[in-house]
Coordinates of C-alpha atoms in Angstrom, one line a residue:
Chain A
X27 CA 21.7 -85.0 52.1
X28 CA 24.6 -85.2 54.6
X29 CA 22.7 -82.8 56.8
X30 CA 19.8 -85.3 57.0
X31 CA 22.1 -88.1 58.0
X32 CA 23.9 -86.0 60.6
X33 CA 20.6 -84.7 62.0
X34 CA 19.3 -88.3 62.3
X35 CA 22.6 -89.3 64.0
X36 CA 22.3 -86.4 66.4
X37 CA 18.7 -87.4 67.4
X38 CA 19.8 -91.0 67.9
X39 CA 22.8 -89.9 70.0
X40 CA 20.6 -87.6 72.1
X41 CA 18.0 -90.4 72.7
X42 CA 20.8 -92.9 73.6
X43 CA 22.4 -90.5 76.0
X44 CA 19.2 -89.7 77.7
X45 CA 18.5 -93.4 78.1
X46 CA 21.9 -94.1 79.6
X47 CA 21.6 -91.1 81.9
X48 CA 18.2 -92.1 83.2
X49 CA 18.2 -95.9 83.1
X50 CA 21.7 -96.9 84.1
X51 CA 22.7 -97.3 87.7
X52 CA 26.4 -97.3 87.3
X53 CA 27.6 -93.7 87.9
X54 CA 30.4 -94.1 85.3
X55 CA 27.8 -95.2 82.7
X56 CA 25.7 -92.2 83.6
X57 CA 28.6 -89.9 82.9
X58 CA 29.2 -91.7 79.6
X59 CA 25.5 -91.2 78.8
X60 CA 25.9 -87.5 79.6
X61 CA 28.9 -87.3 77.2
X62 CA 26.9 -89.0 74.4
X63 CA 23.9 -86.7 75.0
X64 CA 26.1 -83.6 74.8
X65 CA 27.9 -84.9 71.7
X66 CA 24.5 -85.4 70.1
X67 CA 23.8 -81.7 70.7
X68 CA 27.2 -80.8 69.3
X69 CA 26.5 -82.8 66.1
X70 CA 23.1 -81.0 65.9
X71 CA 24.8 -77.6 66.2
X72 CA 27.5 -78.5 63.6
X73 CA 24.8 -79.7 61.2
X74 CA 23.0 -76.4 61.5
X75 CA 26.1 -74.5 60.3
X76 CA 26.9 -77.1 57.6
X77 CA 26.7 -76.1 53.9
X78 CA 27.1 -78.4 51.0
X79 CA 30.4 -77.6 49.2
X80 CA 30.8 -74.6 51.5
X81 CA 34.1 -72.7 51.8
X82 CA 36.0 -71.8 54.9
X83 CA 34.7 -68.5 56.3
X84 CA 37.9 -66.5 55.9
X85 CA 37.7 -62.9 54.8
X86 CA 40.9 -61.8 52.9
X87 CA 40.3 -59.3 50.2
X88 CA 38.7 -56.4 52.0
X89 CA 40.3 -53.7 54.1
X90 CA 39.2 -54.8 57.6
X91 CA 36.8 -52.6 59.4
X92 CA 34.4 -54.3 61.7
X93 CA 31.5 -51.9 61.5
X94 CA 31.2 -52.4 57.7
X95 CA 32.9 -55.8 57.3
X96 CA 29.6 -57.6 56.9
X97 CA 28.4 -55.3 54.1
X98 CA 31.7 -55.2 52.3
X99 CA 32.0 -59.0 51.5
X100 CA 30.3 -59.8 48.2
X101 CA 27.2 -61.8 48.7
X102 CA 28.2 -64.8 46.5
X103 CA 31.2 -65.5 48.7
X104 CA 29.1 -65.0 51.8
X105 CA 26.6 -67.5 50.6
X106 CA 29.2 -70.1 49.9
X107 CA 30.8 -69.8 53.4
X108 CA 29.9 -72.2 56.1
X109 CA 28.6 -70.7 59.3
X110 CA 31.5 -70.4 61.7
X111 CA 29.5 -69.6 64.8
X112 CA 28.2 -73.1 65.6
X113 CA 31.8 -74.4 65.5
X114 CA 32.8 -71.8 68.0
X115 CA 29.9 -72.7 70.2
X116 CA 30.7 -76.4 70.0
X117 CA 34.3 -75.7 70.9
X118 CA 33.2 -73.8 74.0
X119 CA 30.7 -76.5 74.9
X120 CA 33.3 -79.3 74.5
X121 CA 35.5 -77.5 77.0
X122 CA 32.6 -77.2 79.4
X123 CA 31.7 -80.8 79.0
X124 CA 35.3 -81.8 79.6
X125 CA 35.5 -79.9 82.9
X126 CA 32.2 -81.4 84.0
X127 CA 33.3 -84.9 83.2
X128 CA 36.6 -84.4 85.0
X129 CA 34.8 -83.1 88.1
X130 CA 32.3 -85.9 88.0
X131 CA 35.0 -88.5 87.8
X132 CA 36.8 -87.0 90.8
X133 CA 33.6 -87.1 92.8
X134 CA 33.0 -90.7 91.7
X135 CA 36.5 -91.6 92.9
X136 CA 35.6 -90.0 96.3
X137 CA 32.3 -91.9 96.4
X138 CA 34.1 -95.2 95.6
X139 CA 36.5 -94.5 98.5
X140 CA 33.7 -93.8 100.9
X141 CA 31.0 -96.3 99.9
X142 CA 33.1 -98.9 98.1
X143 CA 30.6 -98.9 95.2
X144 CA 29.7 -96.8 92.2
X145 CA 26.2 -98.1 91.9
X146 CA 23.8 -95.2 92.4
X147 CA 21.2 -97.5 93.8
X148 CA 23.4 -98.2 96.8
X149 CA 23.8 -94.5 97.6
X150 CA 20.7 -94.1 99.6
X151 CA 22.0 -92.7 102.8
X152 CA 20.1 -89.5 102.4
X153 CA 16.8 -91.1 101.6
X154 CA 15.8 -91.8 105.2
Chain B
X27 CA 31.4 -48.9 79.9
X28 CA 29.0 -50.1 82.6
X29 CA 30.6 -49.9 86.1
X30 CA 29.0 -53.1 87.3
X31 CA 30.6 -55.1 84.5
X32 CA 33.9 -54.7 86.4
X33 CA 32.5 -57.3 88.9
X34 CA 33.1 -60.2 86.5
X35 CA 36.8 -59.7 85.7
X36 CA 37.5 -58.7 89.3
X37 CA 35.9 -61.9 90.7
X38 CA 37.5 -64.1 88.0
X39 CA 40.9 -62.6 88.8
X40 CA 40.3 -63.1 92.5
X41 CA 39.4 -66.7 91.8
X42 CA 42.8 -67.1 90.0
X43 CA 44.8 -65.1 92.6
X44 CA 43.5 -66.8 95.7
X45 CA 45.1 -70.2 95.2
X46 CA 48.4 -68.4 94.4
X47 CA 48.1 -66.4 97.6
X48 CA 47.2 -69.6 99.5
X49 CA 50.6 -71.1 98.8
X50 CA 52.5 -68.7 101.1
X51 CA 50.2 -66.2 102.7
X52 CA 47.1 -68.1 103.8
X53 CA 46.0 -65.1 105.9
X54 CA 45.5 -63.0 102.8
X55 CA 43.0 -65.5 101.3
X56 CA 39.8 -64.3 103.0
X57 CA 40.9 -60.7 102.6
X58 CA 41.3 -61.1 98.8
X59 CA 37.9 -62.7 98.6
X60 CA 36.3 -60.0 100.7
X61 CA 38.0 -57.2 98.8
X62 CA 36.9 -58.7 95.4
X63 CA 33.3 -59.0 96.5
X64 CA 33.4 -55.5 98.1
X65 CA 34.7 -54.0 94.8
X66 CA 32.0 -55.7 92.8
X67 CA 29.3 -54.7 95.2
X68 CA 30.5 -51.0 95.1
X69 CA 30.7 -51.2 91.3
X70 CA 27.1 -52.4 91.1
X71 CA 26.0 -49.7 93.5
X72 CA 27.8 -47.1 91.3
X73 CA 25.8 -48.4 88.3
X74 CA 22.4 -47.4 89.9
X75 CA 22.8 -43.6 89.3
X76 CA 24.2 -44.3 85.8
X77 CA 21.2 -46.4 85.0
X78 CA 18.7 -43.9 86.4
X79 CA 20.3 -41.0 84.4
X80 CA 20.3 -43.0 81.1
X81 CA 17.6 -42.1 78.6
X82 CA 15.7 -45.4 78.3
X83 CA 16.8 -47.0 81.6
X84 CA 18.9 -49.6 79.8
X85 CA 22.7 -49.7 79.7
X86 CA 24.3 -51.5 76.8
X87 CA 27.9 -52.2 75.8
X88 CA 29.1 -54.0 72.7
X89 CA 32.3 -56.0 73.4
X90 CA 35.1 -55.1 71.1
X91 CA 32.9 -52.6 69.3
X92 CA 31.2 -55.3 67.2
X93 CA 27.7 -54.2 66.2
X94 CA 24.8 -55.7 68.1
X95 CA 23.7 -59.0 66.5
X96 CA 27.3 -60.0 65.5
X97 CA 29.3 -59.2 68.7
X98 CA 28.7 -60.1 72.3
X99 CA 26.3 -57.7 74.0
X100 CA 26.3 -56.7 77.6
X101 CA 22.9 -55.2 78.4
X102 CA 21.4 -54.4 81.8
X103 CA 18.1 -53.0 82.7
X104 CA 16.8 -52.3 86.2
X105 CA 15.8 -55.9 86.8
X106 CA 19.3 -57.2 86.0
X107 CA 20.8 -54.5 88.1
X108 CA 18.7 -55.5 91.1
X109 CA 19.9 -59.1 90.7
X110 CA 23.5 -58.0 90.3
X111 CA 23.4 -55.8 93.3
X112 CA 21.7 -58.6 95.4
X113 CA 24.2 -61.2 94.2
X114 CA 27.3 -59.2 95.0
X115 CA 25.8 -58.1 98.3
X116 CA 25.0 -61.6 99.5
X117 CA 28.4 -62.7 98.1
X118 CA 30.1 -60.0 100.2
X119 CA 28.3 -61.0 103.3
X120 CA 29.0 -64.7 102.7
X121 CA 32.7 -63.9 102.1
X122 CA 32.9 -62.0 105.4
X123 CA 30.9 -64.7 107.2
X124 CA 33.2 -67.4 105.9
X125 CA 36.3 -65.8 107.5
X126 CA 35.2 -67.2 110.8
X127 CA 33.1 -70.2 109.6
X128 CA 35.7 -71.9 107.3
X129 CA 38.6 -73.1 109.5
X130 CA 42.2 -72.6 108.2
X131 CA 41.0 -70.2 105.5
X132 CA 41.0 -72.9 102.7
X133 CA 42.1 -71.2 99.4
X134 CA 40.1 -73.6 97.2
X135 CA 36.9 -72.6 99.0
X136 CA 37.3 -68.9 98.5
X137 CA 38.4 -69.4 94.9
X138 CA 35.3 -71.4 94.1
X139 CA 33.2 -68.8 95.9
X140 CA 34.5 -66.0 93.7
X141 CA 34.0 -68.2 90.6
X142 CA 30.4 -68.9 91.6
X143 CA 29.7 -65.2 92.1
X144 CA 31.4 -64.3 88.8
X145 CA 29.1 -66.8 87.0
X146 CA 26.0 -65.4 88.7
X147 CA 26.8 -61.7 88.0
X148 CA 27.7 -62.8 84.4
X149 CA 24.3 -64.4 83.9
X150 CA 22.6 -61.2 84.9
X151 CA 24.8 -59.0 82.7
X152 CA 24.7 -60.8 79.4
X153 CA 22.5 -60.0 76.5
X154 CA 23.4 -63.1 74.6
X155 CA 21.8 -66.5 75.0
X156 CA 24.9 -68.6 74.6
X157 CA 26.8 -66.5 77.1
X158 CA 24.0 -67.0 79.5
X159 CA 24.7 -70.8 79.0
X160 CA 28.4 -70.4 79.6
X161 CA 27.9 -68.3 82.7
X162 CA 25.3 -70.8 84.0
X163 CA 27.9 -73.6 83.5
X164 CA 30.5 -71.6 85.4
X165 CA 28.0 -71.2 88.2
X166 CA 27.1 -74.9 88.0
X167 CA 30.6 -76.3 88.0
X168 CA 31.6 -74.2 91.0
X169 CA 28.4 -75.2 92.7
X170 CA 29.1 -78.9 92.2
X171 CA 32.6 -78.5 93.6
X172 CA 31.4 -76.5 96.6
X173 CA 28.8 -79.1 97.4
X174 CA 31.5 -81.8 97.5
X175 CA 33.8 -79.4 99.5
X176 CA 33.8 -81.4 102.8
X177 CA 34.3 -84.7 100.9
X178 CA 32.2 -86.5 103.4
X179 CA 29.7 -89.3 102.5
X180 CA 26.7 -87.0 102.3
X181 CA 28.5 -84.2 100.4
X182 CA 29.9 -86.5 97.7
X183 CA 26.5 -88.1 97.2
X184 CA 24.7 -84.8 97.1
X185 CA 27.3 -83.5 94.7
X186 CA 27.1 -86.3 92.2
X187 CA 23.3 -86.2 92.3
X188 CA 23.3 -82.4 91.7
X189 CA 26.0 -82.8 89.0
X190 CA 24.0 -85.4 87.0
X191 CA 20.7 -83.6 87.3
X192 CA 22.3 -80.2 86.7
X193 CA 24.4 -81.3 83.7
X194 CA 21.3 -82.9 82.2
X195 CA 19.5 -79.6 82.7
X196 CA 22.2 -77.5 81.2
X197 CA 22.4 -79.9 78.2
X198 CA 18.7 -79.3 77.7
X199 CA 19.4 -75.6 77.7
X200 CA 22.2 -76.1 75.2
X201 CA 19.8 -78.1 73.0
X202 CA 17.3 -75.3 73.2
X203 CA 20.0 -72.8 72.2
X204 CA 21.0 -75.0 69.3
X205 CA 17.4 -75.0 68.1
X206 CA 17.1 -71.3 68.6
X207 CA 20.1 -70.7 66.4
X208 CA 18.8 -73.1 63.8
X209 CA 15.5 -71.2 63.7
X210 CA 16.7 -67.6 63.9
X211 CA 20.4 -67.6 63.0
X212 CA 21.2 -65.4 65.9
X213 CA 21.9 -65.7 69.6
X214 CA 21.6 -62.1 70.6
X215 CA 18.6 -61.9 72.9
X216 CA 17.2 -58.7 71.4
X217 CA 17.7 -60.1 67.9
X218 CA 16.0 -63.4 68.7
X219 CA 13.1 -61.4 70.2
X220 CA 12.9 -59.4 66.9
X221 CA 13.1 -62.5 64.7
X222 CA 10.6 -64.5 66.6
X223 CA 8.1 -61.7 67.0
X224 CA 4.9 -62.8 65.2
X225 CA 6.6 -66.0 64.0
X226 CA 4.2 -68.9 64.3
X227 CA 6.9 -71.6 64.0
X228 CA 6.1 -74.8 65.9
X229 CA 9.8 -74.9 67.1
X230 CA 9.3 -72.0 69.4
X231 CA 7.2 -73.9 72.0
X232 CA 9.8 -76.7 72.0
X233 CA 12.6 -74.2 72.5
X234 CA 10.7 -72.5 75.4
X235 CA 10.0 -75.9 76.9
X236 CA 13.7 -77.0 76.8
X237 CA 15.0 -73.7 78.2
X238 CA 12.4 -73.6 80.9
X239 CA 12.9 -77.2 82.0
X240 CA 16.6 -76.6 82.3
X241 CA 16.3 -73.4 84.3
X242 CA 13.4 -74.7 86.4
X243 CA 15.6 -77.5 87.6
X244 CA 18.3 -75.0 88.4
X245 CA 15.9 -72.9 90.4
X246 CA 14.4 -76.0 92.1
X247 CA 10.8 -75.7 91.0
X248 CA 8.7 -78.7 92.0
X249 CA 8.8 -81.5 90.6
X250 CA 12.5 -80.7 89.7
X251 CA 13.5 -79.8 93.3
X252 CA 14.9 -83.1 94.5
X253 CA 18.6 -82.1 94.5
X254 CA 18.2 -78.9 96.6
X255 CA 17.6 -80.3 100.1
X256 CA 20.6 -82.7 99.7
X257 CA 22.8 -80.0 98.4
X258 CA 21.9 -77.4 101.0
X259 CA 22.4 -80.0 103.7
X260 CA 25.9 -80.9 102.5
X261 CA 27.5 -77.5 101.5
X262 CA 29.3 -75.2 103.9
X263 CA 26.4 -73.0 105.2
X264 CA 27.6 -69.6 103.8
X265 CA 27.6 -71.2 100.4
X266 CA 24.2 -72.7 101.2
X267 CA 23.0 -69.1 101.8
X268 CA 24.1 -68.1 98.3
X269 CA 22.5 -71.2 96.7
X270 CA 19.2 -70.6 98.5
X271 CA 19.1 -66.9 97.8
X272 CA 21.3 -65.5 95.0
X273 CA 21.5 -68.6 92.8
X274 CA 17.8 -69.1 92.8
X275 CA 17.1 -65.4 92.2
X276 CA 19.5 -65.4 89.2
X277 CA 17.9 -68.5 87.7
X278 CA 14.5 -67.0 88.1
X279 CA 15.8 -63.9 86.5
X280 CA 17.0 -66.0 83.5
X281 CA 13.5 -67.6 83.3
X282 CA 11.8 -64.2 83.3
X283 CA 14.3 -62.7 80.8
X284 CA 13.7 -65.6 78.4
X285 CA 9.9 -65.5 78.8
X286 CA 9.3 -61.8 78.9
X287 CA 12.1 -60.2 76.9
X288 CA 12.9 -62.8 74.3
X289 CA 9.6 -64.6 73.5
X290 CA 7.2 -62.1 75.1
X291 CA 5.0 -64.8 76.3
X292 CA 3.7 -65.0 79.9
X293 CA 2.4 -68.6 80.3
X294 CA 0.0 -67.5 83.1
X295 CA -1.6 -70.9 83.7
X296 CA 1.6 -72.9 83.8
X297 CA 3.3 -70.4 86.2
X298 CA 0.2 -70.4 88.4
X299 CA 0.0 -74.2 88.5
X300 CA 3.7 -74.8 89.0
X301 CA 3.8 -72.0 91.6
X302 CA 1.0 -73.3 93.6
X303 CA 2.3 -76.9 93.6
X304 CA 5.9 -75.7 94.5
X305 CA 4.6 -73.5 97.3
X306 CA 2.4 -76.2 98.9
X307 CA 4.8 -79.1 98.4
X308 CA 7.7 -77.1 99.8
X309 CA 5.8 -76.1 102.9
X310 CA 4.3 -79.6 103.6
X311 CA 7.7 -81.3 103.2
X312 CA 9.4 -78.7 105.4
X313 CA 6.9 -79.7 108.2
X314 CA 8.3 -83.2 108.3
X315 CA 12.0 -82.3 108.5
X316 CA 14.1 -82.8 111.6
X317 CA 17.3 -81.6 109.9
X318 CA 17.3 -77.8 110.2
X319 CA 19.2 -77.3 106.8
X320 CA 16.7 -79.5 104.9
X321 CA 13.9 -77.6 106.6
X322 CA 15.3 -74.3 105.4
X323 CA 15.8 -75.8 101.9
X324 CA 12.2 -76.8 101.6
X325 CA 11.2 -73.5 103.0
X326 CA 13.2 -71.8 100.2
X327 CA 11.6 -74.0 97.6
X328 CA 8.1 -73.0 98.9
X329 CA 9.0 -69.3 98.7
X330 CA 9.9 -69.7 95.0
X331 CA 6.3 -70.8 94.4
X332 CA 5.1 -67.5 95.7
X333 CA 7.3 -65.6 93.2
X334 CA 6.0 -67.7 90.3
X335 CA 2.4 -67.1 91.3
X336 CA 3.2 -63.4 91.6
X337 CA 4.8 -63.3 88.1
X338 CA 1.6 -64.8 86.7
X339 CA -0.6 -62.1 88.3
X340 CA 1.4 -58.9 89.1
X341 CA 5.0 -58.3 88.2
X342 CA 5.5 -55.6 90.9
X343 CA 4.8 -57.9 93.8
X344 CA 6.9 -60.7 92.2
X345 CA 10.0 -58.4 91.9
X346 CA 9.5 -57.2 95.4
X347 CA 9.0 -60.7 96.8
X348 CA 12.1 -61.9 94.9
X349 CA 14.1 -59.2 96.6
X350 CA 12.7 -59.9 100.0
X351 CA 13.1 -63.6 99.8
X352 CA 16.7 -63.3 98.7
X353 CA 17.4 -61.3 101.9
X354 CA 15.4 -63.5 104.1
X355 CA 16.9 -66.8 103.0
X356 CA 20.4 -65.4 103.3
X357 CA 19.5 -64.2 106.9
X358 CA 18.0 -67.6 107.9
X359 CA 21.0 -69.6 106.5
X360 CA 23.6 -67.3 108.0
X361 CA 21.9 -67.3 111.4
X362 CA 21.8 -71.1 111.5
X363 CA 25.4 -71.1 110.3
X364 CA 26.4 -68.8 113.2
X365 CA 24.6 -71.2 115.6
X366 CA 26.3 -74.3 114.2
X367 CA 29.7 -72.8 113.8
X368 CA 31.5 -75.3 116.1
X369 CA 29.5 -78.4 115.3
X370 CA 28.6 -80.5 112.3
X371 CA 25.3 -81.8 113.8
X372 CA 22.2 -80.5 112.0
X373 CA 19.4 -82.7 113.4
X374 CA 17.1 -80.5 115.5
X375 CA 16.3 -83.2 118.1
X376 CA 20.0 -83.6 118.9
X377 CA 20.7 -79.9 118.7
X378 CA 18.1 -79.2 121.3
X379 CA 20.1 -81.1 123.9
X380 CA 23.5 -79.6 123.0
X381 CA 24.9 -76.5 124.8
X382 CA 25.6 -74.2 121.9
X383 CA 25.1 -71.0 123.9
X384 CA 24.9 -68.6 120.9
X385 CA 25.3 -64.8 121.1
X386 CA 21.9 -63.2 121.7
X387 CA 21.8 -61.6 118.2
X388 CA 21.8 -65.0 116.6
X389 CA 18.3 -66.2 117.9
X390 CA 17.0 -62.7 117.2
X391 CA 18.3 -63.0 113.6
X392 CA 16.7 -66.4 113.1
X393 CA 13.4 -65.3 114.6
X394 CA 13.2 -62.2 112.4
X395 CA 14.1 -64.2 109.4
X396 CA 11.5 -66.9 110.2
X397 CA 8.7 -64.5 111.0
X398 CA 9.5 -62.5 107.9
X399 CA 9.5 -65.7 105.9
X400 CA 6.0 -66.5 107.2
X401 CA 4.8 -63.0 106.4
X402 CA 4.3 -61.3 109.8
X403 CA 3.6 -57.6 109.6
X404 CA 6.3 -55.0 110.0
X405 CA 8.8 -57.3 108.4
X406 CA 9.7 -57.3 104.7
X407 CA 8.2 -60.7 103.9
X408 CA 4.8 -59.3 104.8
X409 CA 5.1 -56.2 102.6
X410 CA 5.4 -58.3 99.4
X411 CA 3.2 -61.2 100.5
X412 CA 0.4 -58.7 101.2
X413 CA 0.7 -57.4 97.7
X414 CA 0.6 -61.0 96.4
X415 CA -2.6 -61.8 98.4
X416 CA -4.3 -58.6 97.2
X417 CA -3.5 -59.1 93.5
X418 CA -4.4 -62.8 93.4
X419 CA -7.6 -62.3 95.4
X420 CA -9.1 -60.3 92.5
X421 CA -8.6 -63.0 89.9
X422 CA -7.8 -66.3 91.6
X423 CA -9.2 -66.4 95.1
X424 CA -8.4 -70.2 95.5
X425 CA -4.7 -69.4 95.0
X426 CA -4.9 -66.7 97.7
X427 CA -6.3 -69.3 100.1
X428 CA -3.4 -71.7 99.2
X429 CA -0.9 -68.9 99.7
X430 CA -2.3 -67.9 103.1
X431 CA -2.4 -71.6 104.1
X432 CA 1.3 -71.9 103.1
X433 CA 2.1 -68.9 105.2
X434 CA 0.4 -70.5 108.2
X435 CA 2.4 -73.7 107.6
X436 CA 5.6 -71.7 107.3
X437 CA 4.9 -70.0 110.6
X438 CA 4.2 -73.4 112.2
X439 CA 7.5 -75.0 111.2
X440 CA 9.5 -71.9 111.7
X441 CA 8.4 -71.5 115.3
X442 CA 9.0 -75.3 115.9
X443 CA 12.5 -74.9 114.6
X444 CA 13.1 -71.7 116.7
X445 CA 12.0 -73.5 119.8
X446 CA 14.0 -76.6 119.2
X447 CA 17.2 -74.6 118.3
X448 CA 17.1 -71.8 120.8
X449 CA 14.5 -72.4 123.5
X450 CA 14.7 -76.1 124.5
X451 CA 14.8 -76.9 128.2
X452 CA 17.7 -79.3 128.5
X453 CA 20.3 -76.6 127.7
X454 CA 23.3 -76.1 130.0
X455 CA 25.6 -73.1 130.2
X456 CA 28.6 -73.8 127.9
X457 CA 31.6 -71.8 126.9
X458 CA 31.3 -68.1 126.0
X459 CA 29.2 -67.0 123.1
X460 CA 30.6 -66.4 119.6
X461 CA 31.0 -62.6 119.2
X462 CA 33.3 -62.4 116.2
X463 CA 32.4 -59.3 114.1
X464 CA 32.7 -61.4 110.9
X465 CA 29.7 -63.4 112.1
X466 CA 27.7 -60.5 113.5
X467 CA 28.1 -57.9 110.8
X468 CA 26.4 -59.9 108.1
X469 CA 23.5 -60.8 110.4
X470 CA 22.9 -57.2 111.6
X471 CA 23.1 -55.8 108.1
X472 CA 20.4 -58.3 106.9
X473 CA 18.2 -57.7 109.9
X474 CA 18.3 -53.9 109.2
X475 CA 17.3 -54.5 105.6
X476 CA 14.4 -56.8 106.7
X477 CA 13.1 -54.2 109.1
X478 CA 13.6 -51.3 106.7
X479 CA 11.6 -52.8 103.9
X480 CA 9.0 -54.0 106.4
X481 CA 8.4 -50.5 107.8
X482 CA 9.0 -48.5 104.7
X483 CA 7.3 -50.9 102.3
X484 CA 6.2 -48.2 99.9
X485 CA 9.8 -47.5 98.9
X486 CA 10.4 -51.1 97.9
X487 CA 7.0 -51.2 96.2
X488 CA 7.9 -48.0 94.2
X489 CA 11.2 -49.5 93.0
X490 CA 9.6 -52.8 92.1
X491 CA 7.0 -50.9 90.2
X492 CA 9.6 -49.2 88.0
X493 CA 11.3 -52.6 87.4
X494 CA 8.0 -54.2 86.5
X495 CA 7.3 -51.4 84.0
X496 CA 10.7 -52.0 82.3
X497 CA 9.8 -55.7 82.1
X498 CA 6.4 -55.1 80.7
X499 CA 7.6 -53.8 77.3
X500 CA 10.4 -55.6 75.6
X501 CA 10.5 -53.2 72.6
X502 CA 12.6 -50.8 74.6
X503 CA 15.1 -53.5 75.3
X504 CA 15.3 -54.6 71.7
X505 CA 15.7 -51.1 70.4
X506 CA 18.3 -50.2 73.1
X507 CA 20.4 -53.2 72.1
X508 CA 20.1 -53.1 68.4
X509 CA 20.2 -49.4 67.6
X510 CA 23.4 -48.4 69.4

């Protein structure tokens, strides 16, 4: 049930983010829209890996050997574990989003210095 | 271990080392960048015999010895290796060229350049869809920063435009990857190919659409090309050469890898339609430009159209044209960069009245690049365009006509640009010509390659044929990755 809610929320976030990105003129709002859009995708990814009453994917009992590790875990424990991979992906993606946002804000500061505006409609120098 | 994989850590380490070296020894900065790109180019050359001697012409490496679907896979076939070699080669030339072009050897410039090249080589190496996304983002972030490098009005504006469109595109790719993971539970390219084989799930077209839209924006296919002229106008020209050649080639590589290897679907009609529109739009818009860099950018866009048409009809000619175009665009951008080394003016009308007095190799380089771009015999552009004409003529004669027409338009605007830049009447004698070897070596090397593959076209055709054969059957790739 939680998965349905989170998937719905993800779709709403993605739609909102796309709207802000395409329709807003203010560059800061565009960047916020981008953040909402990416967070929607993150929520979608997390929901894919979610399992109701799942346990943390930590393997303790077996002697660790990576070629056979997957076969050695008993299947009932394996089925109860949540999928850790989406969480790792989201972590990576958050870092990427952070660096893009930081870079975007730096460029917007530069634009504000040069043009004295952050409205994308007023940046039409190149459209001769 | 694959020798060419060394390129990624070497370039990343150089990107880290350069700002440190820049604090005290600024003179070392271009040297470190040139050394790192040289090492990665030599490493990718050393991979060629290794690849040819391997049994199924695919080299795989599992990171940290984790077996294929669970660990991170590095897998290169002959097509990836061509892209890696081209990228590191263009990167090396751009690094050499920048030594004279970028004043005061700015460390941040060289650092970003190495980061860009690391991302591009990484994209061609990886056998994992999410890693492809991460390397694409490394490429993108360094591209956005390099676009804003001059922090002028036009570069800031081009950069924010590129950033917003590019970040939207990569988010679409991430969405596609999330859906892929939800559908198949794996991100290894070969494993996705195995899982989606004969799977009629309605999610697959959505995934392909999302991934393709994102990558099409990155490789500037019409109607998603709007950022490219602005960006190429605003970047330092050596980086513009990389954007127009190696970046585009790598993004096209990613499209082909996703379509051919992962989903084994060829989308002939879509590729033909998009290719024709891209080709004609690029050429028509290039006719109207007064700014030489925007003209070259539209020209590069129109050449991508040829490659897409060729992929829809005959992979051999597509691979060959991809190779030739990468060389030609680099040559055109670097020759214009050599001409404009001491000025920031890029409008051709103004440039035709200035006394730039270039070294005589520079007009020759531009002319060879422009003629090759238009497909004049005895140059490499002709060798591959001829193949495209012949193969499309059998099945789609209308597209052949469009392709020939585009070539004629290309010739027209190239000659116009050549005359305005190098042959205009109002020119006075100025100071002595630029004869720095760091400018001339890249140009001469590229001219030699253009002439070589123009005269000995069969050799290029033979290599492209082998690459096309390896792309035709994705089972070899899947088996090589999963059974090792």
